[in-house]
Amino acid sequence: QVQLVESGGGSVQAGESLRLSCVGSGETLRRFCLAWFRQAPGQEREEVAHIQRDGRRTCADSVKGRCTISKYSAGNSLHLLLTSLKPEDSAMYYCAAGRSCDDYPYWGQGTQVIVST
């Protein structure tokens, strides 16, 4: 069983950057595909980025060029750096873990990001 706790959200101005963190416990995150999702009120949940066990990374088209996903084995943590933030990036951001990148049974509680103009 994996427990995930996110941090790093907050209120920022458009154009600024934000680094979100997710710390895992219970199991090493190296065994999992790890991802960041987001969900804004009234909208469907969207995958923002994922990083596979071998380190291969993918960012969604909506954040491509502004997104860096990384993981650190020593800290058993996952991070997401988003730059040039836009109001449409405002959402609750969740980290997730799964044995494959098609199914994520483990989720954190989320961290809120608000981007204002």
mmCIF file of C-alpha atoms in Angstrom:
data_model
loop_
_atom_site.group_PDB
_atom_site.id
_atom_site.type_symbol
_atom_site.label_atom_id
_atom_site.label_comp_id
_atom_site.label_asym_id
_atom_site.label_seq_id
_atom_site.Cartn_x
_atom_site.Cartn_y
_atom_site.Cartn_z
ATOM 1 C CA GLN A 1 0.000 0.000 0.000
ATOM 2 C CA VAL A 2 1.304 3.419 -0.959
ATOM 3 C CA GLN A 3 0.416 6.676 0.713
ATOM 4 C CA LEU A 4 0.982 9.908 -1.185
ATOM 5 C CA VAL A 5 1.045 13.442 0.196
ATOM 6 C CA GLU A 6 1.255 16.479 -2.058
ATOM 7 C CA SER A 7 2.524 19.943 -1.212
ATOM 8 C CA GLY A 8 3.613 23.121 -2.934
ATOM 9 C CA GLY A 9 0.353 24.495 -4.216
ATOM 10 C CA GLY A 10 -0.694 28.073 -3.681
ATOM 11 C CA SER A 11 -1.790 31.303 -5.285
ATOM 12 C CA VAL A 12 0.499 32.796 -7.906
ATOM 13 C CA GLN A 13 0.407 35.392 -10.640
ATOM 14 C CA ALA A 14 0.219 34.467 -14.289
ATOM 15 C CA GLY A 15 3.680 33.973 -15.719
ATOM 16 C CA GLU A 16 5.167 32.679 -12.492
ATOM 17 C CA SER A 17 6.339 29.150 -11.758
ATOM 18 C CA LEU A 18 5.319 26.590 -9.186
ATOM 19 C CA ARG A 19 6.958 23.378 -8.037
ATOM 20 C CA LEU A 20 4.674 20.725 -6.642
ATOM 21 C CA SER A 21 5.971 17.846 -4.547
ATOM 22 C CA CYS A 22 4.593 14.464 -3.622
ATOM 23 C CA VAL A 23 6.153 12.283 -0.960
ATOM 24 C CA GLY A 24 5.402 8.580 -0.854
ATOM 25 C CA SER A 25 5.422 6.170 2.056
ATOM 26 C CA GLY A 26 4.646 2.513 2.491
ATOM 27 C CA GLU A 27 6.568 1.417 -0.604
ATOM 28 C CA THR A 28 9.350 2.736 -2.737
ATOM 29 C CA LEU A 29 8.021 4.818 -5.609
ATOM 30 C CA ARG A 30 10.638 3.315 -7.917
ATOM 31 C CA ARG A 31 8.284 0.390 -8.484
ATOM 32 C CA PHE A 32 5.574 2.594 -9.937
ATOM 33 C CA CYS A 33 4.603 4.698 -12.869
ATOM 34 C CA LEU A 34 3.997 8.109 -11.302
ATOM 35 C CA ALA A 35 1.767 10.867 -12.558
ATOM 36 C CA TRP A 36 0.309 14.272 -11.873
ATOM 37 C CA PHE A 37 -3.342 14.926 -12.612
ATOM 38 C CA ARG A 38 -5.419 18.047 -12.192
ATOM 39 C CA GLN A 39 -9.083 18.824 -11.953
ATOM 40 C CA ALA A 40 -10.745 22.207 -12.072
ATOM 41 C CA PRO A 41 -14.308 22.747 -10.821
ATOM 42 C CA GLY A 42 -16.831 21.456 -13.339
ATOM 43 C CA GLN A 43 -14.155 19.917 -15.529
ATOM 44 C CA GLU A 44 -12.923 16.387 -16.063
ATOM 45 C CA ARG A 45 -9.733 15.206 -14.483
ATOM 46 C CA GLU A 46 -6.760 15.638 -16.787
ATOM 47 C CA GLU A 47 -3.404 13.930 -16.728
ATOM 48 C CA VAL A 48 -0.700 16.594 -16.669
ATOM 49 C CA ALA A 49 2.397 14.412 -16.841
ATOM 50 C CA HIS A 50 3.748 11.006 -15.994
ATOM 51 C CA ILE A 51 7.132 9.420 -15.504
ATOM 52 C CA GLN A 52 7.683 5.742 -16.062
ATOM 53 C CA ARG A 53 9.792 3.447 -13.919
ATOM 54 C CA ASP A 54 12.650 3.726 -16.398
ATOM 55 C CA GLY A 55 12.516 7.524 -16.274
ATOM 56 C CA ARG A 56 10.746 8.212 -19.544
ATOM 57 C CA ARG A 57 8.587 11.308 -19.164
ATOM 58 C CA THR A 58 5.509 12.610 -20.909
ATOM 59 C CA CYS A 59 3.772 15.965 -20.496
ATOM 60 C CA ALA A 60 0.280 16.755 -21.757
ATOM 61 C CA ASP A 61 -0.063 18.997 -24.781
ATOM 62 C CA SER A 62 -1.718 21.628 -22.583
ATOM 63 C CA VAL A 63 1.504 22.087 -20.591
ATOM 64 C CA LYS A 64 4.145 20.968 -23.063
ATOM 65 C CA GLY A 65 7.166 23.240 -22.960
ATOM 66 C CA ARG A 66 6.180 24.435 -19.478
ATOM 67 C CA CYS A 67 6.290 21.124 -17.641
ATOM 68 C CA THR A 68 9.050 19.171 -15.957
ATOM 69 C CA ILE A 69 8.246 16.006 -14.045
ATOM 70 C CA SER A 70 10.958 14.394 -11.954
ATOM 71 C CA LYS A 71 11.390 11.849 -9.231
ATOM 72 C CA TYR A 72 14.002 11.324 -6.540
ATOM 73 C CA SER A 73 14.568 7.869 -5.152
ATOM 74 C CA ALA A 74 16.432 9.114 -2.098
ATOM 75 C CA GLY A 75 13.467 11.166 -0.986
ATOM 76 C CA ASN A 76 10.876 8.768 -2.361
ATOM 77 C CA SER A 77 9.318 11.782 -3.983
ATOM 78 C CA LEU A 78 7.811 13.066 -7.179
ATOM 79 C CA HIS A 79 7.882 16.660 -8.367
ATOM 80 C CA LEU A 80 6.220 18.804 -10.988
ATOM 81 C CA LEU A 81 7.588 22.136 -12.113
ATOM 82 C CA LEU A 82 5.176 24.256 -14.107
ATOM 83 C CA THR A 83 6.434 27.507 -15.595
ATOM 84 C CA SER A 84 4.731 30.432 -17.306
ATOM 85 C CA LEU A 85 1.564 29.623 -15.421
ATOM 86 C CA LYS A 86 -1.772 30.646 -16.910
ATOM 87 C CA PRO A 87 -5.160 31.109 -15.260
ATOM 88 C CA GLU A 88 -6.321 27.930 -16.999
ATOM 89 C CA ASP A 89 -3.712 26.010 -15.000
ATOM 90 C CA SER A 90 -5.757 26.682 -11.865
ATOM 91 C CA ALA A 91 -6.954 23.369 -10.447
ATOM 92 C CA MET A 92 -6.512 20.828 -7.715
ATOM 93 C CA TYR A 93 -3.376 18.854 -8.521
ATOM 94 C CA TYR A 94 -3.044 15.229 -7.517
ATOM 95 C CA CYS A 95 -0.149 12.815 -7.636
ATOM 96 C CA ALA A 96 -0.872 9.193 -8.425
ATOM 97 C CA ALA A 97 0.995 5.896 -8.565
ATOM 98 C CA GLY A 98 0.323 2.680 -10.420
ATOM 99 C CA ARG A 99 2.037 -0.512 -11.520
ATOM 100 C CA SER A 100 1.321 0.613 -15.071
ATOM 101 C CA CYS A 101 0.760 4.017 -16.591
ATOM 102 C CA ASP A 102 -2.772 2.988 -17.577
ATOM 103 C CA ASP A 103 -4.100 2.487 -14.073
ATOM 104 C CA TYR A 104 -3.445 4.491 -10.931
ATOM 105 C CA PRO A 105 -4.945 2.987 -7.800
ATOM 106 C CA TYR A 106 -2.993 5.184 -5.395
ATOM 107 C CA TRP A 107 -3.796 8.881 -5.038
ATOM 108 C CA GLY A 108 -2.883 11.771 -2.817
ATOM 109 C CA GLN A 109 -5.344 14.236 -1.332
ATOM 110 C CA GLY A 110 -4.393 17.022 -3.707
ATOM 111 C CA THR A 111 -2.867 20.475 -3.541
ATOM 112 C CA GLN A 112 -4.636 23.578 -4.833
ATOM 113 C CA VAL A 113 -3.114 25.844 -7.465
ATOM 114 C CA ILE A 114 -4.685 29.215 -8.238
ATOM 115 C CA VAL A 115 -3.271 31.391 -10.986
ATOM 116 C CA SER A 116 -4.512 34.949 -11.242
ATOM 117 C CA THR A 117 -3.911 37.692 -13.769
#
